[in-house]
Coordinates of C-alpha atoms in Angstrom, one line a residue:
X824 CA 130.0 105.4 151.5
X825 CA 131.4 108.6 150.2
X826 CA 129.3 110.9 148.1
X827 CA 130.7 111.6 144.7
X828 CA 129.6 114.5 142.5
X829 CA 127.6 113.4 139.5
X830 CA 129.4 114.1 136.2
X831 CA 128.1 117.2 134.5
X832 CA 126.0 116.9 131.3
X833 CA 129.0 118.2 129.4
X834 CA 131.3 115.5 130.9
X835 CA 128.8 112.8 130.0
X836 CA 128.4 114.1 126.5
X837 CA 132.2 114.2 126.1
X838 CA 132.4 110.6 127.3
X839 CA 129.8 109.5 124.8
X840 CA 131.7 111.2 122.0
X841 CA 135.0 109.6 123.2
X842 CA 133.5 106.1 123.3
X843 CA 132.0 106.7 119.8
X844 CA 135.4 107.7 118.5
X845 CA 137.0 104.6 119.9
X846 CA 134.4 102.4 118.3
X847 CA 134.8 104.2 115.0
X848 CA 138.6 103.8 114.9
X849 CA 138.2 100.1 115.6
X850 CA 135.5 99.7 113.0
X851 CA 137.4 101.7 110.4
X852 CA 140.4 99.5 110.8
X853 CA 138.3 96.4 110.2
X854 CA 136.6 98.0 107.2
X855 CA 140.0 98.9 105.7
X856 CA 141.1 95.3 106.0
X857 CA 137.8 94.3 104.2
X858 CA 138.4 96.8 101.4
X859 CA 141.9 95.4 100.9
X860 CA 140.5 91.8 101.0
X861 CA 137.9 92.7 98.4
X862 CA 140.6 94.2 96.1
X863 CA 142.8 91.2 96.4
X864 CA 139.9 88.8 95.7
X865 CA 138.9 90.9 92.7
X866 CA 142.5 90.5 91.4
X867 CA 142.7 86.8 92.2
X868 CA 145.4 87.2 94.8
X869 CA 144.1 84.9 97.5
X870 CA 147.3 83.7 99.2
X871 CA 147.9 87.0 100.9
X872 CA 145.9 88.3 103.8
X873 CA 144.9 92.0 104.2
X874 CA 147.1 92.2 107.3
X875 CA 150.0 90.9 105.3
X876 CA 149.3 93.3 102.4
X877 CA 149.4 96.2 104.9
X878 CA 152.6 94.9 106.4
X879 CA 154.1 94.9 102.9
X880 CA 152.8 98.4 102.2
X881 CA 154.3 99.7 105.5
X882 CA 157.7 98.1 104.9
X883 CA 157.9 99.7 101.4
X884 CA 161.5 100.1 100.3
X885 CA 163.0 99.7 103.8
X886 CA 164.9 96.8 105.2
X887 CA 163.6 96.2 108.7
X888 CA 163.4 93.8 111.6
X889 CA 160.2 92.6 113.3
X890 CA 161.2 94.6 116.3
X891 CA 161.4 97.8 114.3
X892 CA 157.9 97.3 112.9
X893 CA 156.6 96.6 116.5
X894 CA 158.4 99.7 117.9
X895 CA 156.9 101.9 115.2
X896 CA 153.5 100.8 116.5
X897 CA 152.3 99.0 113.4
X898 CA 152.0 95.5 114.8
X899 CA 152.2 93.3 117.9
X900 CA 155.3 91.1 118.3
X901 CA 154.0 87.5 117.7
X902 CA 151.6 88.7 114.9
X903 CA 154.4 90.5 113.0
X904 CA 156.8 87.6 113.3
X905 CA 154.2 85.1 112.1
X906 CA 153.3 87.2 109.1
X907 CA 156.8 88.0 108.2
X908 CA 157.6 84.3 108.2
X909 CA 154.6 83.5 106.0
X910 CA 155.6 86.3 103.6
X911 CA 159.2 85.0 103.4
X912 CA 158.0 81.5 102.8
X913 CA 155.6 82.7 100.0
X914 CA 158.3 84.7 98.3
X915 CA 157.1 88.2 99.0
X916 CA 160.1 89.0 101.2
X917 CA 163.9 88.3 101.4
X918 CA 165.3 87.7 104.9
X919 CA 168.8 87.8 106.1
X920 CA 170.3 87.1 109.6
X921 CA 172.2 90.0 111.1
X922 CA 176.0 89.3 111.2
X923 CA 176.2 91.1 114.5
X924 CA 173.1 89.6 116.3
X925 CA 172.3 86.1 114.9
X926 CA 168.8 86.3 116.5
X927 CA 167.9 89.3 114.5
X928 CA 166.5 88.9 111.0
X929 CA 166.2 91.8 108.5
X930 CA 163.5 91.6 105.8
X931 CA 162.9 93.5 102.6
X932 CA 160.5 93.1 99.7
X933 CA 161.1 90.9 96.7
X934 CA 159.8 91.7 93.3
X935 CA 156.5 90.0 94.2
X936 CA 156.3 92.0 97.4
X937 CA 156.9 95.3 95.5
X938 CA 154.0 94.3 93.2
X939 CA 151.7 93.8 96.1
X940 CA 152.8 97.2 97.5
X941 CA 152.0 98.8 94.2
X942 CA 148.5 97.3 94.3
X943 CA 147.8 98.6 97.8
X944 CA 149.3 102.0 96.9
X945 CA 147.0 102.2 93.8
X946 CA 144.0 101.2 95.9
X947 CA 144.8 104.0 98.4
X948 CA 145.3 106.6 95.7
X949 CA 142.0 105.6 94.0
X950 CA 140.2 105.8 97.3
X951 CA 141.8 109.2 98.2
X952 CA 140.5 110.5 94.8
X953 CA 137.0 109.2 95.6
X954 CA 137.0 110.7 99.0
X955 CA 137.8 114.1 97.5
X956 CA 135.4 113.6 94.5
X957 CA 132.5 112.6 96.6
X958 CA 133.3 115.2 99.2
X959 CA 133.7 112.6 102.0
X960 CA 136.6 114.7 103.2
X961 CA 138.3 117.7 101.8
X962 CA 142.0 118.5 102.2
X963 CA 141.3 120.7 105.3
X964 CA 139.0 118.1 106.8
X965 CA 141.5 115.3 106.5
X966 CA 144.1 117.5 108.1
X967 CA 141.8 118.1 111.1
X968 CA 141.0 114.4 111.4
X969 CA 144.7 113.5 111.3
X970 CA 145.6 116.2 113.9
X971 CA 142.9 114.9 116.3
X972 CA 144.1 111.2 115.8
X973 CA 147.7 112.2 116.3
X974 CA 146.8 113.9 119.6
X975 CA 144.9 110.8 120.7
X976 CA 148.0 108.7 119.7
X977 CA 150.3 111.0 121.7
X978 CA 148.0 110.9 124.7
X979 CA 147.8 107.1 124.8
X980 CA 151.6 106.8 124.2
X981 CA 152.2 109.0 127.2
X982 CA 149.8 107.0 129.3
X983 CA 151.6 103.8 128.5
X984 CA 155.1 105.3 129.0
X985 CA 154.6 107.4 132.1
X986 CA 151.6 106.2 134.0
X987 CA 151.9 102.4 134.0

């Protein structure tokens, strides 16, 4: 049995902080979905899920394929395809097969979809104002948080692309 050096107290403390960050990111995403769900319930929009509302928000004015949404890192393949189909069936999106690749379908928002996007956009704007007003985060603070999260994103992306 080989003797391994015990991690230093600083290393252990950093690991605890890292694990807490991971748990917070996961919890924050679930809470965001709950906030969107509550907003849609309050407005009586019960046929659309929070994940679908975020999907609509992220598509915005673009015309995209499921593959493009997946490659941007927003969604996993089967999840995005399922939700796009549900949104097309419910009239929130138009779809059109590509004339070049018949397997590829491009989607864009309908008027109903644009209205859902406006609701989510207004919710986010209202919350950003409350964050500032209640001093949850100031402009500089949100910039630091975003910088740290982008660094983590870049690190994990490099791990996936170059290590495995």
